[in-house]
Amino acid sequence: ITLGYNQSDFRIFHSKSFITNDSFLRAESVTGPGFNLGIVSNLRIGEYFDVRFLPTLSFAERNIRYAPPGEKSIVLTRRIESVFVEMPFHVRYKSAPFHDFRLFVIGGVKYVFDVASDSRTRQAAGLVKIAPTDFQVEYGAGIQFFFPYFVFSPEFKISQGMNNVLIYNDRHWRGFLGAVG
């Protein structure tokens, strides 16, 4: 079993026409918290390599903070909550064991599906619509601690979305190019 804490945000890009936009003075991403719950499937491919599949249910929150034009003191925040079903495939390279621990690095790809996207799209009323799927690249490192009845393995991973997850709506985000999750 895998349990984890995550932080999610968007990478916001503005088009060249954003400066002439009359809908928003500023738009920026704010990191939000979340947690993961998953199952570890591991196939050993030798003494130092593993192939891993970790189906995971991930709860995440991402925020977009924006300011309407003319009102510099007013800042509005749009919270986007997601429930992801994640399907990551990793390759893990492990060091030789030293006493009761070993180090490892991981890398791989992940397919992500947001099961909350339908209800969120209905609630968004057209302001921000996010695509329900994404492909991501993941990499990280960790330590395995060997105990008599189990292995404790904390790790740190970074996931980077590959797709533009914003569903572009010309009526609302004029001049806004996209957001990568």
XYZ file of N, CA and C in Angstrom:
543
model
N 0.853 -1.180 0.000
C 0.000 0.000 0.000
C 0.890 1.231 0.000
N 0.427 2.244 -0.693
C 1.153 3.510 -0.697
C 0.241 4.631 -0.210
N 0.751 5.442 0.686
C 0.058 6.626 1.189
C 0.943 7.831 0.904
N 0.339 8.931 0.504
C 1.183 10.072 0.177
C 0.482 11.400 0.319
N 1.278 12.425 0.411
C 0.828 13.814 0.436
C 1.236 14.428 -0.898
N 0.369 15.247 -1.486
C 0.747 15.895 -2.741
C 0.438 17.383 -2.693
N 1.086 18.112 -3.549
C 0.807 19.520 -3.789
C 0.660 19.691 -5.285
N -0.412 20.355 -5.692
C -0.698 20.502 -7.119
C -0.900 21.966 -7.475
N -0.538 22.295 -8.687
C -0.793 23.630 -9.207
C -0.853 23.578 -10.719
N -1.110 24.717 -11.316
C -1.096 24.869 -12.768
C 0.125 25.685 -13.149
N 0.589 25.488 -14.347
C 1.594 26.365 -14.933
C 0.823 27.206 -15.945
N 0.652 28.455 -15.659
C -0.191 29.333 -16.474
C 0.661 30.075 -17.497
N 0.188 30.054 -18.744
C 0.825 30.789 -19.830
C -0.155 31.837 -20.332
N 0.317 33.031 -20.577
C -0.514 34.092 -21.140
C -0.147 34.282 -22.602
N -1.155 34.502 -23.413
C -0.893 34.772 -24.820
C -0.419 36.217 -24.980
N -0.009 36.574 -26.166
C 0.444 37.941 -26.428
C -0.695 38.937 -26.272
N -1.921 38.487 -26.475
C -3.057 39.406 -26.375
C -3.590 39.535 -24.946
N -2.970 38.862 -23.973
C -3.457 38.953 -22.586
C -3.381 40.387 -22.059
N -2.364 41.135 -22.480
C -2.205 42.513 -22.002
C -3.359 43.401 -22.460
N -3.986 43.081 -23.589
C -5.128 43.861 -24.076
C -6.448 43.304 -23.564
N -6.389 42.266 -22.761
C -7.579 41.619 -22.226
C -8.293 42.554 -21.253
N -9.608 42.657 -21.389
C -10.359 43.508 -20.469
C -11.092 42.708 -19.400
N -10.902 41.397 -19.346
C -11.592 40.560 -18.362
C -10.789 40.361 -17.080
N -9.444 40.296 -17.188
C -8.608 40.025 -16.026
C -7.380 40.923 -16.043
N -7.033 41.420 -14.876
C -5.811 42.198 -14.737
C -4.616 41.275 -14.528
N -4.857 40.184 -13.790
C -3.782 39.251 -13.437
C -4.395 37.866 -13.226
N -3.654 36.814 -13.590
C -4.061 35.427 -13.321
C -2.817 34.652 -12.931
N -2.885 33.955 -11.779
C -1.730 33.190 -11.306
C -2.201 31.915 -10.615
N -1.334 30.942 -10.556
C -1.633 29.663 -9.935
C -1.185 29.660 -8.479
N -1.991 29.023 -7.628
C -1.671 28.881 -6.216
C -1.680 27.391 -5.887
N -0.625 26.914 -5.241
C -0.494 25.501 -4.906
C -1.531 25.100 -3.864
N -2.092 23.909 -4.055
C -3.071 23.381 -3.110
C -2.658 22.003 -2.611
N -3.163 21.599 -1.424
C -2.787 20.316 -0.821
C -3.651 19.160 -1.316
N -3.184 17.940 -1.039
C -3.939 16.742 -1.361
C -3.281 15.509 -0.784
N -3.902 14.347 -1.022
C -3.296 13.098 -0.574
C -3.585 11.975 -1.554
N -2.768 10.924 -1.482
C -2.844 9.780 -2.401
C -3.032 8.496 -1.609
N -3.728 7.547 -2.214
C -3.880 6.208 -1.663
C -3.794 5.233 -2.824
N -2.839 4.287 -2.755
C -2.647 3.384 -3.880
C -2.143 2.010 -3.484
N -1.969 1.179 -4.499
C -1.487 -0.195 -4.343
C -0.202 -0.338 -5.143
N 0.798 -0.997 -4.554
C 2.087 -1.173 -5.208
C 2.154 -2.559 -5.842
N 2.468 -2.595 -7.129
C 2.752 -3.845 -7.840
C 4.183 -3.741 -8.338
N 5.006 -4.702 -7.970
C 6.437 -4.615 -8.254
C 6.905 -5.901 -8.938
N 7.620 -5.774 -10.047
C 8.213 -6.917 -10.735
C 9.721 -6.724 -10.741
N 10.411 -7.617 -10.091
C 11.869 -7.531 -10.001
C 12.486 -8.025 -11.306
N 13.400 -7.237 -11.888
C 14.030 -7.592 -13.154
C 15.509 -7.814 -12.968
N 15.950 -8.248 -11.923
C 17.366 -8.424 -11.638
C 17.641 -7.928 -10.235
N 18.908 -7.914 -9.914
C 19.273 -7.546 -8.555
C 19.021 -6.072 -8.251
N 19.109 -5.206 -9.276
C 19.034 -3.778 -9.021
C 17.881 -3.047 -9.715
N 17.111 -3.718 -10.553
C 16.036 -3.059 -11.291
C 14.681 -3.668 -10.974
N 13.661 -2.790 -10.916
C 12.270 -3.192 -10.747
C 11.432 -2.438 -11.770
N 10.336 -3.061 -12.203
C 9.299 -2.383 -12.969
C 8.088 -2.329 -12.052
N 7.512 -1.149 -11.926
C 6.437 -0.965 -10.947
C 5.191 -0.380 -11.609
N 4.041 -0.830 -11.126
C 2.736 -0.289 -11.504
C 2.023 0.059 -10.208
N 1.617 1.327 -10.051
C 1.033 1.796 -8.790
C -0.320 2.475 -9.033
N -1.395 1.715 -9.246
C -2.697 2.376 -9.409
C -3.042 3.146 -8.130
N -3.431 4.414 -8.308
C -3.583 5.312 -7.169
C -4.837 6.160 -7.318
N -5.482 6.416 -6.191
C -6.561 7.379 -6.108
C -5.975 8.616 -5.443
N -6.047 9.757 -6.115
C -5.385 10.966 -5.640
C -6.403 12.099 -5.522
N -6.427 12.734 -4.373
C -7.298 13.879 -4.130
C -6.421 15.129 -4.152
N -6.767 16.093 -4.994
C -5.912 17.263 -5.176
C -6.748 18.534 -5.231
N -6.115 19.627 -4.871
C -6.726 20.946 -4.967
C -5.749 21.879 -5.665
N -6.238 22.560 -6.687
C -5.445 23.564 -7.395
C -6.264 24.851 -7.411
N -5.591 25.973 -7.346
C -6.287 27.260 -7.279
C -5.761 28.213 -8.336
N -6.664 29.029 -8.855
C -6.285 30.105 -9.765
C -6.733 31.408 -9.119
N -5.780 32.298 -8.909
C -6.067 33.599 -8.308
C -6.039 34.628 -9.433
N -7.078 35.459 -9.485
C -7.142 36.460 -10.542
C -7.740 37.749 -9.987
N -7.457 38.833 -10.679
C -7.941 40.155 -10.281
C -8.682 40.781 -11.446
N -9.891 41.267 -11.190
C -10.610 41.972 -12.255
C -9.953 43.317 -12.555
N -10.093 43.828 -13.770
C -9.456 45.113 -14.103
C -10.097 46.260 -13.324
N -9.269 47.242 -12.982
C -9.762 48.418 -12.287
C -9.888 48.243 -10.779
N -9.895 47.034 -10.283
C -10.035 46.766 -8.849
C -8.764 46.103 -8.354
N -7.725 46.877 -8.140
C -6.428 46.311 -7.777
C -6.424 45.666 -6.398
N -7.331 46.089 -5.514
C -7.356 45.519 -4.166
C -8.195 44.245 -4.091
N -9.013 43.975 -5.081
C -9.863 42.775 -5.066
C -9.143 41.642 -5.782
N -8.987 40.521 -5.072
C -8.383 39.331 -5.663
C -9.349 38.178 -5.446
N -9.726 37.516 -6.517
C -10.643 36.381 -6.446
C -9.858 35.096 -6.638
N -10.288 34.022 -5.974
C -9.630 32.729 -6.106
C -10.649 31.700 -6.545
N -10.296 30.960 -7.580
C -11.140 29.865 -8.067
C -10.488 28.560 -7.650
N -11.125 27.808 -6.747
C -10.615 26.519 -6.277
C -11.095 25.423 -7.225
N -10.165 24.585 -7.638
C -10.488 23.461 -8.514
C -10.065 22.187 -7.799
N -11.053 21.448 -7.312
C -10.781 20.193 -6.609
C -10.923 19.042 -7.590
N -10.035 18.079 -7.483
C -10.027 16.949 -8.398
C -9.851 15.649 -7.629
N -10.437 14.591 -8.187
C -10.214 13.231 -7.705
C -9.663 12.466 -8.906
N -8.372 12.139 -8.843
C -7.699 11.496 -9.967
C -7.578 9.991 -9.758
N -7.759 9.253 -10.831
C -7.345 7.852 -10.887
C -6.057 7.881 -11.705
N -4.958 7.490 -11.069
C -3.646 7.569 -11.698
C -3.117 6.168 -11.992
N -2.502 6.017 -13.149
C -1.926 4.741 -13.581
C -0.451 4.941 -13.934
N 0.435 4.997 -12.925
C 1.858 5.218 -13.205
C 2.619 3.917 -13.471
N 3.527 3.960 -14.425
C 4.464 2.872 -14.715
C 5.868 3.427 -14.485
N 6.621 2.781 -13.592
C 7.954 3.259 -13.232
C 9.005 2.189 -13.435
N 10.215 2.632 -13.638
C 11.399 1.781 -13.553
C 12.165 2.292 -12.351
N 12.589 1.366 -11.487
C 13.314 1.757 -10.276
C 14.686 1.099 -10.284
N 15.705 1.913 -10.053
C 17.067 1.409 -9.915
C 17.461 1.516 -8.450
N 17.854 0.378 -7.848
C 18.188 0.313 -6.423
C 19.688 0.114 -6.245
N 20.209 0.692 -5.176
C 21.613 0.473 -4.830
C 21.752 -0.884 -4.150
N 22.974 -1.302 -3.916
C 23.207 -2.508 -3.130
C 22.792 -2.223 -1.682
N 22.218 -3.204 -0.991
C 21.819 -2.979 0.406
C 23.023 -2.670 1.286
N 22.821 -1.778 2.228
C 23.837 -1.440 3.213
C 23.170 -1.520 4.576
N 23.601 -2.468 5.388
C 22.942 -2.769 6.665
C 21.467 -3.042 6.395
N 20.563 -2.220 6.920
C 19.134 -2.468 6.737
C 18.444 -1.415 5.872
N 19.168 -0.835 4.913
C 18.529 0.121 4.013
C 19.260 0.154 2.673
N 18.596 0.762 1.685
C 19.197 1.010 0.375
C 18.519 2.216 -0.266
N 19.218 2.865 -1.137
C 18.717 4.037 -1.861
C 18.188 3.604 -3.225
N 17.301 4.407 -3.800
C 16.820 4.115 -5.151
C 16.397 5.397 -5.849
N 16.372 5.328 -7.182
C 15.824 6.391 -8.024
C 14.748 5.774 -8.896
N 13.738 6.564 -9.230
C 12.638 6.072 -10.056
C 12.376 7.056 -11.189
N 11.789 6.546 -12.255
C 11.384 7.376 -13.380
C 10.318 6.646 -14.163
N 9.430 7.387 -14.782
C 8.392 6.737 -15.567
C 7.361 7.714 -16.089
N 6.248 7.143 -16.534
C 5.136 7.914 -17.083
C 3.868 7.561 -16.327
N 2.886 8.464 -16.436
C 1.644 8.265 -15.707
C 0.478 8.788 -16.533
N -0.604 7.998 -16.605
C -1.859 8.440 -17.197
C -2.779 8.837 -16.053
N -3.417 9.996 -16.171
C -4.261 10.527 -15.102
C -5.651 10.801 -15.661
N -6.677 10.337 -14.932
C -8.070 10.588 -15.297
C -8.775 11.218 -14.101
N -9.412 12.356 -14.306
C -10.120 13.064 -13.238
C -11.579 12.614 -13.223
N -11.959 11.834 -12.214
C -13.327 11.318 -12.136
C -14.304 12.386 -11.662
N -13.834 13.512 -11.143
C -14.703 14.601 -10.682
C -14.898 15.668 -11.750
N -14.383 15.473 -12.955
C -14.416 16.536 -13.963
C -15.827 16.867 -14.420
N -16.740 15.900 -14.503
C -18.109 16.176 -14.938
C -18.833 17.108 -13.984
N -18.808 16.793 -12.700
C -19.509 17.639 -11.736
C -18.838 18.995 -11.614
N -17.519 19.049 -11.693
C -16.812 20.310 -11.591
C -17.130 21.189 -12.807
N -17.247 20.601 -13.986
C -17.553 21.376 -15.181
C -18.943 21.990 -15.080
N -19.904 21.238 -14.551
C -21.241 21.786 -14.370
C -21.228 22.942 -13.366
N -20.421 22.839 -12.306
C -20.370 23.866 -11.274
C -19.555 25.083 -11.714
N -18.671 24.936 -12.652
C -17.771 26.019 -13.043
C -18.484 27.150 -13.762
N -19.644 26.880 -14.279
C -20.438 27.895 -14.982
C -19.634 28.575 -16.083
N -18.740 27.838 -16.705
C -18.042 28.336 -17.873
C -16.761 29.091 -17.610
N -16.413 29.427 -16.362
C -15.206 30.213 -16.129
C -13.943 29.403 -16.388
N -13.797 28.244 -15.743
C -12.613 27.411 -15.914
C -13.074 25.976 -16.137
N -12.718 25.434 -17.271
C -13.020 24.031 -17.544
C -11.709 23.308 -17.810
N -11.498 22.210 -17.107
C -10.257 21.457 -17.183
C -10.525 20.111 -17.831
N -9.660 19.698 -18.732
C -9.783 18.401 -19.393
C -9.684 17.278 -18.364
N -10.401 16.181 -18.554
C -10.395 15.103 -17.565
C -9.175 14.191 -17.628
N -8.356 14.285 -18.676
C -7.206 13.382 -18.785
C -5.911 14.163 -18.964
N -4.814 13.500 -18.585
C -3.490 14.079 -18.755
C -2.468 12.953 -18.776
N -1.365 13.167 -19.464
C -0.205 12.284 -19.394
C 0.881 13.058 -18.671
N 1.607 12.378 -17.790
C 2.626 13.040 -16.993
C 3.907 12.235 -16.988
N 5.017 12.925 -16.793
C 6.322 12.309 -16.588
C 6.613 12.401 -15.101
N 7.140 11.313 -14.515
C 7.457 11.289 -13.086
C 8.900 10.868 -12.878
N 9.536 11.463 -11.880
C 10.877 11.053 -11.484
C 11.049 11.361 -10.007
N 11.960 10.642 -9.374
C 12.166 10.872 -7.949
C 13.221 9.953 -7.372
N 13.283 9.955 -6.037
C 14.267 9.145 -5.315
C 13.679 8.764 -3.964
N 14.289 7.751 -3.329
C 13.809 7.326 -2.027
C 14.782 6.397 -1.327
N 14.345 5.898 -0.176
C 15.136 4.987 0.659
C 14.248 3.823 1.069
N 14.771 2.626 1.018
C 14.089 1.448 1.547
C 14.703 1.092 2.893
N 13.836 0.962 3.914
C 14.259 0.498 5.234
C 13.669 -0.893 5.430
N 14.527 -1.877 5.733
C 14.080 -3.254 5.878
C 13.820 -3.574 7.346
N 12.598 -3.978 7.647
C 12.201 -4.412 8.976
C 11.874 -5.895 8.919
N 11.754 -6.585 10.040
C 11.528 -8.033 10.001
C 10.285 -8.467 9.218
N 9.192 -7.687 9.257
C 7.948 -8.118 8.612
C 7.479 -7.227 7.464
N 8.171 -6.139 7.202
C 7.763 -5.254 6.108
C 8.945 -4.371 5.698
N 8.758 -3.702 4.566
C 9.744 -2.746 4.058
C 9.072 -1.369 4.051
N 9.683 -0.405 4.716
C 9.199 0.969 4.736
C 10.014 1.751 3.716
N 9.318 2.424 2.782
C 10.020 3.006 1.647
C 9.524 4.424 1.338
N 9.983 5.434 2.081
C 9.588 6.808 1.737
C 10.285 7.253 0.454
N 9.542 8.022 -0.349
C 10.115 8.522 -1.593
C 9.571 9.910 -1.893
N 10.317 10.631 -2.687
C 9.950 11.967 -3.135
C 9.851 11.915 -4.654
N 8.679 12.297 -5.208
C 8.476 12.264 -6.656
C 7.986 13.612 -7.154
N 8.347 13.902 -8.381
C 7.851 15.084 -9.076
C 7.135 14.604 -10.328
N 5.911 15.086 -10.533
C 5.127 14.769 -11.728
C 4.928 16.035 -12.528
N 5.134 15.952 -13.822
C 4.970 17.100 -14.698
C 4.003 16.745 -15.814
N 2.877 17.460 -15.887
C 1.891 17.221 -16.935
C 2.430 17.594 -18.308
N 2.008 16.861 -19.315
C 2.493 17.087 -20.686
C 1.476 17.838 -21.549
N 0.203 17.796 -21.193
C -0.856 18.355 -22.033
C -1.332 19.698 -21.503
N -1.952 20.475 -22.379
C -2.670 21.669 -21.968
C -4.025 21.192 -21.463
N -4.285 21.297 -20.166
C -5.509 20.750 -19.589
C -6.657 21.756 -19.578
N -6.417 22.995 -19.993
C -7.486 23.981 -20.067
C -8.342 23.713 -21.294
N -9.641 23.638 -21.096
C -10.570 23.578 -22.222
C -10.890 25.025 -22.551
N -10.371 25.483 -23.669
C -10.437 26.898 -24.028
C -11.868 27.314 -24.318
N -12.296 28.425 -23.704
C -13.620 28.987 -23.905
C -13.435 30.446 -24.280
N -13.730 30.801 -25.502
C -13.465 32.140 -26.016
C -14.229 33.231 -25.279
N -15.385 32.905 -24.702
C -16.190 33.935 -24.034
C -15.587 34.366 -22.697
N -14.786 33.501 -22.037
C -14.366 33.821 -20.679
C -12.877 34.119 -20.528
N -12.015 33.282 -21.052
C -10.580 33.486 -20.835
C -9.950 34.024 -22.110
N -10.511 35.104 -22.653
C -9.915 35.716 -23.832
C -8.487 36.111 -23.508
N -7.583 35.758 -24.385
C -6.202 36.142 -24.198
C -5.423 35.198 -23.298
N -6.072 34.165 -22.778
C -5.403 33.213 -21.895
C -5.036 32.000 -22.749
N -3.782 31.594 -22.759
C -3.343 30.534 -23.649
C -3.580 29.143 -23.089
N -3.258 28.875 -21.833
C -3.467 27.533 -21.330
C -2.854 27.315 -19.972
N -3.134 26.128 -19.438
C -2.597 25.720 -18.132
C -2.202 24.267 -18.218
N -1.003 23.960 -17.761
C -0.543 22.592 -17.736
C -0.587 22.120 -16.294
N -1.240 20.964 -16.042
C -1.400 20.475 -14.666
C -0.250 19.665 -14.202
